[in-house]
Amino acid sequence: MKVTVVGAGNVGATCADILAYREIANEVILIDIKEGVAEGKALDIWQKAPIDLYDTRTVGVTGDYSKTAGSSVVVITSGLPRKPGMTRDDLIETNAGIVKSVTEQVVAQSPDAIIIIVSNPLDVMTYQAHISSKFPRTRVMGMAGILDTARYRAFLAEELNVSPKDIQAVLMGGHGDTMVPLPRYTTVAGIPVTELIDADKLDAIIERTKFGGGELVKLMGTSAWYAPGSAAAQMVEAIVRDQKRVFPVCIKLEGEYGISDCYLGVPVVLGKNGVEKVIELKLTEEEMVSLRTSRDHVIEVMNVLDKLSQ
C-alpha cells in the first residue's frame, strides 16, 4: 500500500508524518519541486520510526513522479499562498496551473488512485483536479470540511469546557466565509448543543469558525498546517482502511440538494472506493438559502477559472 503526498511544505510534511506514525500505508512518498526538501523531511520522519515505533517507510523525491507509481491515494497540497499585491484571479491562475500539471503527472503513474485536494482556493482547485484527471467524481475530492468542522468543535469544547472527543458536528458549503455550519446537527455526547450554550455565544463561535484560517494567518504570518495536515491524513485513513467514515468532503454535486455542476462540501461516506455515498440532509429553508449563497460564491470562482482557461 503506497500513498503519495505532493508538496513537502508544512501541510504536506505534517500529513506524511501522521500517515507514517499511524502506519496507514506501507510506504509514503513525499514529492516536491524544490531540490532536497522532500528527501530531507522524509528522512527525518523515517529516523524517528525507532522512537515512535512504526514501520511505514517514508521516501522523498524531487520531481520524479515515476516513484509515485501505483499509489492508492494521492494528497495534493501544492500551490502558493496569496502574497501582497496578488489578486484572487492571480492566485487562481497560478495554483490552477500547478494543480493541473501535478494531477496529470499523478494520473499517468497511478491511474487507479483516489485524489485528495488540499490546495487553495480549495473548491475551485478540486474542480481543476477533477477535469484534469478525468476521474469519476467519487475519486477526486477536496479536504476542507473536516478542517472547518474541527475548528468549530475545538471552539465549542473550549467554551463548554468539555472534551473535543464528545462533540460531533456537520458543516457544509464552500471553504471560506460562506461555509454553512449546522447547529441543528451539532451535539455533545448526543446532547443538542443548543441546550448547552446561549445563542449569541454559539453565533460568535460560528463566525470565528468561518474566519478560522484568517485568524491563524494574522497570528503567525502564514497559514495553518497541523490541523489541515491531520485532516487530510484522516481522509486517507478512511479510504485505505475502508472505514466508511462520515465526513464533510468537497465533491462535485450532481443534483444533490438541488445543486448541479458545483463543487461543495457535503457529508459523505468515505471508504475504499472514495466517496461511496453522498448523504442528503433534510435542510430547513433557511439552511438551504445559506447553502445556495455558498454555491453562488463557489460558482463565481469557478467561472474565473473557466475564463482563465479559455
PDB file of N, CA and C in Angstrom, residues 196-297:
ATOM      1  N   LEU A 196     -26.961  23.616  25.555  1.00  0.00           N
ATOM      2  CA  LEU A 196     -25.802  23.793  26.429  1.00  0.00           C
ATOM      3  C   LEU A 196     -25.137  25.156  26.305  1.00  0.00           C
ATOM      4  N   ILE A 197     -25.552  25.938  25.324  1.00  0.00           N
ATOM      5  CA  ILE A 197     -24.871  27.205  25.069  1.00  0.00           C
ATOM      6  C   ILE A 197     -25.872  28.248  24.594  1.00  0.00           C
ATOM      7  N   ASP A 198     -25.647  29.497  25.011  1.00  0.00           N
ATOM      8  CA  ASP A 198     -26.536  30.579  24.590  1.00  0.00           C
ATOM      9  C   ASP A 198     -26.384  30.842  23.095  1.00  0.00           C
ATOM     10  N   ALA A 199     -27.455  31.295  22.486  1.00  0.00           N
ATOM     11  CA  ALA A 199     -27.471  31.509  21.039  1.00  0.00           C
ATOM     12  C   ALA A 199     -26.411  32.515  20.596  1.00  0.00           C
ATOM     13  N   ASP A 200     -26.220  33.580  21.382  1.00  0.00           N
ATOM     14  CA  ASP A 200     -25.245  34.591  20.973  1.00  0.00           C
ATOM     15  C   ASP A 200     -23.817  34.058  21.003  1.00  0.00           C
ATOM     16  N   LYS A 201     -23.522  33.206  21.988  1.00  0.00           N
ATOM     17  CA  LYS A 201     -22.185  32.608  22.075  1.00  0.00           C
ATOM     18  C   LYS A 201     -21.966  31.614  20.933  1.00  0.00           C
ATOM     19  N   LEU A 202     -23.022  30.864  20.614  1.00  0.00           N
ATOM     20  CA  LEU A 202     -22.928  29.912  19.509  1.00  0.00           C
ATOM     21  C   LEU A 202     -22.717  30.650  18.186  1.00  0.00           C
ATOM     22  N   ASP A 203     -23.426  31.744  17.989  1.00  0.00           N
ATOM     23  CA  ASP A 203     -23.268  32.543  16.770  1.00  0.00           C
ATOM     24  C   ASP A 203     -21.846  33.085  16.661  1.00  0.00           C
ATOM     25  N   ALA A 204     -21.289  33.505  17.790  1.00  0.00           N
ATOM     26  CA  ALA A 204     -19.925  34.037  17.796  1.00  0.00           C
ATOM     27  C   ALA A 204     -18.924  32.948  17.419  1.00  0.00           C
ATOM     28  N   ILE A 205     -19.153  31.731  17.887  1.00  0.00           N
ATOM     29  CA  ILE A 205     -18.266  30.610  17.556  1.00  0.00           C
ATOM     30  C   ILE A 205     -18.371  30.268  16.071  1.00  0.00           C
ATOM     31  N   ILE A 206     -19.576  30.321  15.545  1.00  0.00           N
ATOM     32  CA  ILE A 206     -19.780  30.057  14.116  1.00  0.00           C
ATOM     33  C   ILE A 206     -19.019  31.094  13.272  1.00  0.00           C
ATOM     34  N   GLU A 207     -19.110  32.355  13.667  1.00  0.00           N
ATOM     35  CA  GLU A 207     -18.397  33.407  12.944  1.00  0.00           C
ATOM     36  C   GLU A 207     -16.888  33.211  13.046  1.00  0.00           C
ATOM     37  N   ARG A 208     -16.408  32.824  14.214  1.00  0.00           N
ATOM     38  CA  ARG A 208     -14.970  32.578  14.382  1.00  0.00           C
ATOM     39  C   ARG A 208     -14.524  31.419  13.501  1.00  0.00           C
ATOM     40  N   THR A 209     -15.365  30.406  13.387  1.00  0.00           N
ATOM     41  CA  THR A 209     -15.054  29.255  12.542  1.00  0.00           C
ATOM     42  C   THR A 209     -14.919  29.664  11.079  1.00  0.00           C
ATOM     43  N   LYS A 210     -15.821  30.509  10.621  1.00  0.00           N
ATOM     44  CA  LYS A 210     -15.807  30.937   9.219  1.00  0.00           C
ATOM     45  C   LYS A 210     -14.498  31.626   8.849  1.00  0.00           C
ATOM     46  N   PHE A 211     -13.913  32.327   9.810  1.00  0.00           N
ATOM     47  CA  PHE A 211     -12.678  33.061   9.546  1.00  0.00           C
ATOM     48  C   PHE A 211     -11.495  32.437  10.288  1.00  0.00           C
ATOM     49  N   GLY A 212     -11.621  31.121  10.578  1.00  0.00           N
ATOM     50  CA  GLY A 212     -10.602  30.421  11.360  1.00  0.00           C
ATOM     51  C   GLY A 212      -9.226  30.430  10.723  1.00  0.00           C
ATOM     52  N   GLY A 213      -9.182  30.282   9.399  1.00  0.00           N
ATOM     53  CA  GLY A 213      -7.900  30.293   8.709  1.00  0.00           C
ATOM     54  C   GLY A 213      -7.236  31.652   8.782  1.00  0.00           C
ATOM     55  N   GLY A 214      -8.047  32.701   8.608  1.00  0.00           N
ATOM     56  CA  GLY A 214      -7.528  34.061   8.658  1.00  0.00           C
ATOM     57  C   GLY A 214      -6.991  34.426  10.025  1.00  0.00           C
ATOM     58  N   GLU A 215      -7.622  33.909  11.083  1.00  0.00           N
ATOM     59  CA  GLU A 215      -7.155  34.166  12.448  1.00  0.00           C
ATOM     60  C   GLU A 215      -5.724  33.649  12.630  1.00  0.00           C
ATOM     61  N   LEU A 216      -5.449  32.478  12.082  1.00  0.00           N
ATOM     62  CA  LEU A 216      -4.117  31.896  12.210  1.00  0.00           C
ATOM     63  C   LEU A 216      -3.086  32.649  11.375  1.00  0.00           C
ATOM     64  N   VAL A 217      -3.494  33.104  10.193  1.00  0.00           N
ATOM     65  CA  VAL A 217      -2.572  33.876   9.348  1.00  0.00           C
ATOM     66  C   VAL A 217      -2.156  35.162  10.059  1.00  0.00           C
ATOM     67  N   LYS A 218      -3.115  35.817  10.721  1.00  0.00           N
ATOM     68  CA  LYS A 218      -2.804  37.042  11.460  1.00  0.00           C
ATOM     69  C   LYS A 218      -1.835  36.774  12.604  1.00  0.00           C
ATOM     70  N   LEU A 219      -1.993  35.637  13.263  1.00  0.00           N
ATOM     71  CA  LEU A 219      -1.131  35.304  14.401  1.00  0.00           C
ATOM     72  C   LEU A 219       0.273  34.900  13.972  1.00  0.00           C
ATOM     73  N   MET A 220       0.379  34.126  12.893  1.00  0.00           N
ATOM     74  CA  MET A 220       1.654  33.517  12.505  1.00  0.00           C
ATOM     75  C   MET A 220       2.298  34.119  11.269  1.00  0.00           C
ATOM     76  N   GLY A 221       1.485  34.851  10.491  1.00  0.00           N
ATOM     77  CA  GLY A 221       2.011  35.374   9.239  1.00  0.00           C
ATOM     78  C   GLY A 221       2.012  34.355   8.128  1.00  0.00           C
ATOM     79  N   THR A 222       1.445  33.194   8.384  1.00  0.00           N
ATOM     80  CA  THR A 222       1.332  32.142   7.372  1.00  0.00           C
ATOM     81  C   THR A 222       0.129  31.280   7.711  1.00  0.00           C
ATOM     82  N   SER A 223      -0.261  30.420   6.792  1.00  0.00           N
ATOM     83  CA  SER A 223      -1.457  29.611   7.010  1.00  0.00           C
ATOM     84  C   SER A 223      -1.154  28.389   7.882  1.00  0.00           C
ATOM     85  N   ALA A 224      -2.222  27.775   8.355  1.00  0.00           N
ATOM     86  CA  ALA A 224      -2.121  26.639   9.278  1.00  0.00           C
ATOM     87  C   ALA A 224      -1.537  25.408   8.596  1.00  0.00           C
ATOM     88  N   TRP A 225      -1.007  24.482   9.408  1.00  0.00           N
ATOM     89  CA  TRP A 225      -0.542  23.216   8.828  1.00  0.00           C
ATOM     90  C   TRP A 225      -0.830  21.992   9.695  1.00  0.00           C
ATOM     91  N   TYR A 226      -0.812  22.101  11.020  1.00  0.00           N
ATOM     92  CA  TYR A 226      -1.054  20.911  11.842  1.00  0.00           C
ATOM     93  C   TYR A 226      -2.457  20.344  11.610  1.00  0.00           C
ATOM     94  N   ALA A 227      -3.471  21.201  11.750  1.00  0.00           N
ATOM     95  CA  ALA A 227      -4.849  20.713  11.572  1.00  0.00           C
ATOM     96  C   ALA A 227      -5.158  20.334  10.123  1.00  0.00           C
ATOM     97  N   PRO A 228      -4.752  21.132   9.119  1.00  0.00           N
ATOM     98  CA  PRO A 228      -5.005  20.700   7.732  1.00  0.00           C
ATOM     99  C   PRO A 228      -4.295  19.391   7.386  1.00  0.00           C
ATOM    100  N   GLY A 229      -3.058  19.236   7.829  1.00  0.00           N
ATOM    101  CA  GLY A 229      -2.323  18.001   7.554  1.00  0.00           C
ATOM    102  C   GLY A 229      -2.985  16.802   8.208  1.00  0.00           C
ATOM    103  N   SER A 230      -3.455  17.005   9.438  1.00  0.00           N
ATOM    104  CA  SER A 230      -4.146  15.927  10.158  1.00  0.00           C
ATOM    105  C   SER A 230      -5.459  15.563   9.484  1.00  0.00           C
ATOM    106  N   ALA A 231      -6.180  16.577   9.011  1.00  0.00           N
ATOM    107  CA  ALA A 231      -7.468  16.335   8.362  1.00  0.00           C
ATOM    108  C   ALA A 231      -7.290  15.524   7.081  1.00  0.00           C
ATOM    109  N   ALA A 232      -6.267  15.872   6.294  1.00  0.00           N
ATOM    110  CA  ALA A 232      -6.009  15.125   5.056  1.00  0.00           C
ATOM    111  C   ALA A 232      -5.630  13.680   5.376  1.00  0.00           C
ATOM    112  N   ALA A 233      -4.818  13.499   6.404  1.00  0.00           N
ATOM    113  CA  ALA A 233      -4.407  12.141   6.799  1.00  0.00           C
ATOM    114  C   ALA A 233      -5.607  11.321   7.264  1.00  0.00           C
ATOM    115  N   GLN A 234      -6.552  11.959   7.933  1.00  0.00           N
ATOM    116  CA  GLN A 234      -7.752  11.247   8.387  1.00  0.00           C
ATOM    117  C   GLN A 234      -8.576  10.750   7.202  1.00  0.00           C
ATOM    118  N   MET A 235      -8.636  11.547   6.150  1.00  0.00           N
ATOM    119  CA  MET A 235      -9.341  11.118   4.941  1.00  0.00           C
ATOM    120  C   MET A 235      -8.632   9.934   4.289  1.00  0.00           C
ATOM    121  N   VAL A 236      -7.302  10.002   4.225  1.00  0.00           N
ATOM    122  CA  VAL A 236      -6.525   8.885   3.659  1.00  0.00           C
ATOM    123  C   VAL A 236      -6.792   7.604   4.454  1.00  0.00           C
ATOM    124  N   GLU A 237      -6.780   7.713   5.764  1.00  0.00           N
ATOM    125  CA  GLU A 237      -7.008   6.539   6.609  1.00  0.00           C
ATOM    126  C   GLU A 237      -8.380   5.918   6.344  1.00  0.00           C
ATOM    127  N   ALA A 238      -9.404   6.761   6.225  1.00  0.00           N
ATOM    128  CA  ALA A 238     -10.762   6.258   5.984  1.00  0.00           C
ATOM    129  C   ALA A 238     -10.830   5.476   4.685  1.00  0.00           C
ATOM    130  N   ILE A 239     -10.067   5.938   3.680  1.00  0.00           N
ATOM    131  CA  ILE A 239     -10.061   5.270   2.376  1.00  0.00           C
ATOM    132  C   ILE A 239      -9.245   3.979   2.426  1.00  0.00           C
ATOM    133  N   VAL A 240      -8.022   4.080   2.917  1.00  0.00           N
ATOM    134  CA  VAL A 240      -7.109   2.929   2.919  1.00  0.00           C
ATOM    135  C   VAL A 240      -7.663   1.788   3.768  1.00  0.00           C
ATOM    136  N   ARG A 241      -8.264   2.129   4.894  1.00  0.00           N
ATOM    137  CA  ARG A 241      -8.777   1.105   5.809  1.00  0.00           C
ATOM    138  C   ARG A 241     -10.257   0.827   5.608  1.00  0.00           C
ATOM    139  N   ASP A 242     -10.835   1.427   4.571  1.00  0.00           N
ATOM    140  CA  ASP A 242     -12.244   1.186   4.224  1.00  0.00           C
ATOM    141  C   ASP A 242     -13.139   1.350   5.447  1.00  0.00           C
ATOM    142  N   GLN A 243     -12.987   2.489   6.122  1.00  0.00           N
ATOM    143  CA  GLN A 243     -13.669   2.689   7.400  1.00  0.00           C
ATOM    144  C   GLN A 243     -15.135   3.111   7.274  1.00  0.00           C
ATOM    145  N   LYS A 244     -15.541   3.543   6.101  1.00  0.00           N
ATOM    146  CA  LYS A 244     -16.916   4.035   5.904  1.00  0.00           C
ATOM    147  C   LYS A 244     -17.214   5.187   6.870  1.00  0.00           C
ATOM    148  N   ARG A 245     -16.246   6.093   7.040  1.00  0.00           N
ATOM    149  CA  ARG A 245     -16.442   7.245   7.908  1.00  0.00           C
ATOM    150  C   ARG A 245     -17.344   8.268   7.241  1.00  0.00           C
ATOM    151  N   VAL A 246     -18.124   8.966   8.056  1.00  0.00           N
ATOM    152  CA  VAL A 246     -18.978  10.040   7.551  1.00  0.00           C
ATOM    153  C   VAL A 246     -18.270  11.365   7.801  1.00  0.00           C
ATOM    154  N   PHE A 247     -17.876  12.019   6.722  1.00  0.00           N
ATOM    155  CA  PHE A 247     -17.130  13.271   6.795  1.00  0.00           C
ATOM    156  C   PHE A 247     -17.739  14.302   5.840  1.00  0.00           C
ATOM    157  N   PRO A 248     -17.588  15.580   6.151  1.00  0.00           N
ATOM    158  CA  PRO A 248     -17.904  16.595   5.152  1.00  0.00           C
ATOM    159  C   PRO A 248     -16.740  16.711   4.176  1.00  0.00           C
ATOM    160  N   VAL A 249     -17.023  16.538   2.899  1.00  0.00           N
ATOM    161  CA  VAL A 249     -15.984  16.494   1.866  1.00  0.00           C
ATOM    162  C   VAL A 249     -16.434  17.317   0.669  1.00  0.00           C
ATOM    163  N   CYS A 250     -15.508  18.014   0.026  1.00  0.00           N
ATOM    164  CA  CYS A 250     -15.833  18.772  -1.188  1.00  0.00           C
ATOM    165  C   CYS A 250     -15.880  17.823  -2.383  1.00  0.00           C
ATOM    166  N   ILE A 251     -17.017  17.815  -3.060  1.00  0.00           N
ATOM    167  CA  ILE A 251     -17.211  16.935  -4.210  1.00  0.00           C
ATOM    168  C   ILE A 251     -18.123  17.634  -5.214  1.00  0.00           C
ATOM    169  N   LYS A 252     -18.041  17.231  -6.456  1.00  0.00           N
ATOM    170  CA  LYS A 252     -18.950  17.777  -7.458  1.00  0.00           C
ATOM    171  C   LYS A 252     -20.363  17.259  -7.188  1.00  0.00           C
ATOM    172  N   LEU A 253     -21.302  18.183  -7.047  1.00  0.00           N
ATOM    173  CA  LEU A 253     -22.693  17.788  -6.845  1.00  0.00           C
ATOM    174  C   LEU A 253     -23.372  17.576  -8.190  1.00  0.00           C
ATOM    175  N   GLU A 254     -24.163  16.544  -8.257  1.00  0.00           N
ATOM    176  CA  GLU A 254     -24.886  16.207  -9.482  1.00  0.00           C
ATOM    177  C   GLU A 254     -26.370  16.042  -9.166  1.00  0.00           C
ATOM    178  N   GLY A 255     -26.952  17.101  -8.648  1.00  0.00           N
ATOM    179  CA  GLY A 255     -28.379  17.087  -8.331  1.00  0.00           C
ATOM    180  C   GLY A 255     -28.695  17.025  -6.857  1.00  0.00           C
ATOM    181  N   GLU A 256     -27.725  16.605  -6.023  1.00  0.00           N
ATOM    182  CA  GLU A 256     -27.960  16.580  -4.583  1.00  0.00           C
ATOM    183  C   GLU A 256     -28.214  18.000  -4.084  1.00  0.00           C
ATOM    184  N   TYR A 257     -29.177  18.129  -3.173  1.00  0.00           N
ATOM    185  CA  TYR A 257     -29.561  19.431  -2.611  1.00  0.00           C
ATOM    186  C   TYR A 257     -30.039  20.399  -3.707  1.00  0.00           C
ATOM    187  N   GLY A 258     -30.466  19.832  -4.842  1.00  0.00           N
ATOM    188  CA  GLY A 258     -30.942  20.656  -5.934  1.00  0.00           C
ATOM    189  C   GLY A 258     -29.840  21.446  -6.613  1.00  0.00           C
ATOM    190  N   ILE A 259     -28.598  21.002  -6.452  1.00  0.00           N
ATOM    191  CA  ILE A 259     -27.438  21.727  -6.995  1.00  0.00           C
ATOM    192  C   ILE A 259     -26.680  20.806  -7.950  1.00  0.00           C
ATOM    193  N   SER A 260     -26.291  21.328  -9.085  1.00  0.00           N
ATOM    194  CA  SER A 260     -25.525  20.546 -10.057  1.00  0.00           C
ATOM    195  C   SER A 260     -24.314  21.347 -10.541  1.00  0.00           C
ATOM    196  N   ASP A 261     -23.278  20.615 -10.959  1.00  0.00           N
ATOM    197  CA  ASP A 261     -22.085  21.208 -11.564  1.00  0.00           C
ATOM    198  C   ASP A 261     -21.428  22.256 -10.666  1.00  0.00           C
ATOM    199  N   CYS A 262     -21.384  21.971  -9.388  1.00  0.00           N
ATOM    200  CA  CYS A 262     -20.708  22.849  -8.437  1.00  0.00           C
ATOM    201  C   CYS A 262     -20.001  21.990  -7.396  1.00  0.00           C
ATOM    202  N   TYR A 263     -18.835  22.444  -6.969  1.00  0.00           N
ATOM    203  CA  TYR A 263     -18.029  21.689  -6.007  1.00  0.00           C
ATOM    204  C   TYR A 263     -18.226  22.275  -4.620  1.00  0.00           C
ATOM    205  N   LEU A 264     -18.923  21.513  -3.769  1.00  0.00           N
ATOM    206  CA  LEU A 264     -19.268  21.993  -2.433  1.00  0.00           C
ATOM    207  C   LEU A 264     -19.029  20.912  -1.394  1.00  0.00           C
ATOM    208  N   GLY A 265     -18.805  21.341  -0.161  1.00  0.00           N
ATOM    209  CA  GLY A 265     -18.659  20.406   0.939  1.00  0.00           C
ATOM    210  C   GLY A 265     -20.011  19.883   1.394  1.00  0.00           C
ATOM    211  N   VAL A 266     -20.150  18.565   1.414  1.00  0.00           N
ATOM    212  CA  VAL A 266     -21.372  17.905   1.875  1.00  0.00           C
ATOM    213  C   VAL A 266     -20.974  16.648   2.641  1.00  0.00           C
ATOM    214  N   PRO A 267     -21.832  16.146   3.524  1.00  0.00           N
ATOM    215  CA  PRO A 267     -21.494  14.912   4.229  1.00  0.00           C
ATOM    216  C   PRO A 267     -21.514  13.707   3.284  1.00  0.00           C
ATOM    217  N   VAL A 268     -20.490  12.885   3.385  1.00  0.00           N
ATOM    218  CA  VAL A 268     -20.376  11.694   2.533  1.00  0.00           C
ATOM    219  C   VAL A 268     -19.915  10.508   3.369  1.00  0.00           C
ATOM    220  N   VAL A 269     -20.040   9.327   2.796  1.00  0.00           N
ATOM    221  CA  VAL A 269     -19.441   8.116   3.365  1.00  0.00           C
ATOM    222  C   VAL A 269     -18.144   7.866   2.605  1.00  0.00           C
ATOM    223  N   LEU A 270     -17.042   7.799   3.341  1.00  0.00           N
ATOM    224  CA  LEU A 270     -15.721   7.650   2.738  1.00  0.00           C
ATOM    225  C   LEU A 270     -15.172   6.256   3.011  1.00  0.00           C
ATOM    226  N   GLY A 271     -14.843   5.529   1.914  1.00  0.00           N
ATOM    227  CA  GLY A 271     -14.318   4.174   2.052  1.00  0.00           C
ATOM    228  C   GLY A 271     -13.318   3.861   0.957  1.00  0.00           C
ATOM    229  N   LYS A 272     -13.089   2.587   0.714  1.00  0.00           N
ATOM    230  CA  LYS A 272     -12.029   2.155  -0.196  1.00  0.00           C
ATOM    231  C   LYS A 272     -12.248   2.630  -1.635  1.00  0.00           C
ATOM    232  N   ASN A 273     -13.492   2.930  -2.000  1.00  0.00           N
ATOM    233  CA  ASN A 273     -13.783   3.397  -3.356  1.00  0.00           C
ATOM    234  C   ASN A 273     -13.823   4.918  -3.455  1.00  0.00           C
ATOM    235  N   GLY A 274     -13.424   5.583  -2.387  1.00  0.00           N
ATOM    236  CA  GLY A 274     -13.521   7.032  -2.337  1.00  0.00           C
ATOM    237  C   GLY A 274     -14.842   7.438  -1.729  1.00  0.00           C
ATOM    238  N   VAL A 275     -15.538   8.379  -2.373  1.00  0.00           N
ATOM    239  CA  VAL A 275     -16.859   8.779  -1.884  1.00  0.00           C
ATOM    240  C   VAL A 275     -17.854   7.699  -2.289  1.00  0.00           C
ATOM    241  N   GLU A 276     -18.326   6.956  -1.321  1.00  0.00           N
ATOM    242  CA  GLU A 276     -19.214   5.830  -1.606  1.00  0.00           C
ATOM    243  C   GLU A 276     -20.687   6.225  -1.556  1.00  0.00           C
ATOM    244  N   LYS A 277     -20.970   7.365  -0.914  1.00  0.00           N
ATOM    245  CA  LYS A 277     -22.355   7.835  -0.856  1.00  0.00           C
ATOM    246  C   LYS A 277     -22.348   9.308  -0.469  1.00  0.00           C
ATOM    247  N   VAL A 278     -23.183  10.085  -1.122  1.00  0.00           N
ATOM    248  CA  VAL A 278     -23.420  11.466  -0.702  1.00  0.00           C
ATOM    249  C   VAL A 278     -24.678  11.467   0.150  1.00  0.00           C
ATOM    250  N   ILE A 279     -24.570  11.968   1.362  1.00  0.00           N
ATOM    251  CA  ILE A 279     -25.714  11.978   2.280  1.00  0.00           C
ATOM    252  C   ILE A 279     -26.498  13.274   2.097  1.00  0.00           C
ATOM    253  N   GLU A 280     -27.781  13.148   1.823  1.00  0.00           N
ATOM    254  CA  GLU A 280     -28.642  14.328   1.661  1.00  0.00           C
ATOM    255  C   GLU A 280     -29.448  14.552   2.931  1.00  0.00           C
ATOM    256  N   LEU A 281     -29.133  15.631   3.620  1.00  0.00           N
ATOM    257  CA  LEU A 281     -29.860  16.003   4.825  1.00  0.00           C
ATOM    258  C   LEU A 281     -31.131  16.765   4.448  1.00  0.00           C
ATOM    259  N   LYS A 282     -32.108  16.725   5.305  1.00  0.00           N
ATOM    260  CA  LYS A 282     -33.335  17.480   5.090  1.00  0.00           C
ATOM    261  C   LYS A 282     -33.141  18.862   5.697  1.00  0.00           C
ATOM    262  N   LEU A 283     -32.620  19.774   4.886  1.00  0.00           N
ATOM    263  CA  LEU A 283     -32.316  21.106   5.376  1.00  0.00           C
ATOM    264  C   LEU A 283     -33.568  21.972   5.473  1.00  0.00           C
ATOM    265  N   THR A 284     -33.543  22.906   6.416  1.00  0.00           N
ATOM    266  CA  THR A 284     -34.621  23.888   6.505  1.00  0.00           C
ATOM    267  C   THR A 284     -34.454  24.895   5.367  1.00  0.00           C
ATOM    268  N   GLU A 285     -35.469  25.699   5.137  1.00  0.00           N
ATOM    269  CA  GLU A 285     -35.376  26.698   4.073  1.00  0.00           C
ATOM    270  C   GLU A 285     -34.243  27.694   4.356  1.00  0.00           C
ATOM    271  N   GLU A 286     -34.087  28.057   5.625  1.00  0.00           N
ATOM    272  CA  GLU A 286     -33.012  28.986   5.997  1.00  0.00           C
ATOM    273  C   GLU A 286     -31.635  28.379   5.709  1.00  0.00           C
ATOM    274  N   GLU A 287     -31.478  27.099   6.031  1.00  0.00           N
ATOM    275  CA  GLU A 287     -30.213  26.412   5.764  1.00  0.00           C
ATOM    276  C   GLU A 287     -29.952  26.295   4.265  1.00  0.00           C
ATOM    277  N   MET A 288     -31.027  26.038   3.501  1.00  0.00           N
ATOM    278  CA  MET A 288     -30.882  25.939   2.047  1.00  0.00           C
ATOM    279  C   MET A 288     -30.484  27.282   1.433  1.00  0.00           C
ATOM    280  N   VAL A 289     -31.023  28.353   1.964  1.00  0.00           N
ATOM    281  CA  VAL A 289     -30.652  29.695   1.478  1.00  0.00           C
ATOM    282  C   VAL A 289     -29.156  29.921   1.686  1.00  0.00           C
ATOM    283  N   SER A 290     -28.653  29.540   2.864  1.00  0.00           N
ATOM    284  CA  SER A 290     -27.225  29.689   3.154  1.00  0.00           C
ATOM    285  C   SER A 290     -26.386  28.821   2.223  1.00  0.00           C
ATOM    286  N   LEU A 291     -26.858  27.604   1.957  1.00  0.00           N
ATOM    287  CA  LEU A 291     -26.121  26.708   1.065  1.00  0.00           C
ATOM    288  C   LEU A 291     -26.108  27.249  -0.362  1.00  0.00           C
ATOM    289  N   ARG A 292     -27.222  27.807  -0.804  1.00  0.00           N
ATOM    290  CA  ARG A 292     -27.265  28.388  -2.157  1.00  0.00           C
ATOM    291  C   ARG A 292     -26.352  29.600  -2.267  1.00  0.00           C
ATOM    292  N   THR A 293     -26.275  30.375  -1.202  1.00  0.00           N
ATOM    293  CA  THR A 293     -25.364  31.529  -1.190  1.00  0.00           C
ATOM    294  C   THR A 293     -23.919  31.057  -1.329  1.00  0.00           C
ATOM    295  N   SER A 294     -23.604  29.996  -0.608  1.00  0.00           N
ATOM    296  CA  SER A 294     -22.260  29.417  -0.702  1.00  0.00           C
ATOM    297  C   SER A 294     -22.011  28.891  -2.110  1.00  0.00           C
ATOM    298  N   ARG A 295     -23.016  28.236  -2.677  1.00  0.00           N
ATOM    299  CA  ARG A 295     -22.915  27.732  -4.055  1.00  0.00           C
ATOM    300  C   ARG A 295     -22.628  28.863  -5.033  1.00  0.00           C
ATOM    301  N   ASP A 296     -23.356  29.964  -4.890  1.00  0.00           N
ATOM    302  CA  ASP A 296     -23.179  31.090  -5.804  1.00  0.00           C
ATOM    303  C   ASP A 296     -21.753  31.637  -5.735  1.00  0.00           C
ATOM    304  N   HIS A 297     -21.211  31.680  -4.534  1.00  0.00           N
ATOM    305  CA  HIS A 297     -19.838  32.173  -4.360  1.00  0.00           C
ATOM    306  C   HIS A 297     -18.843  31.235  -5.045  1.00  0.00           C
TER     307      HIS A 297
END
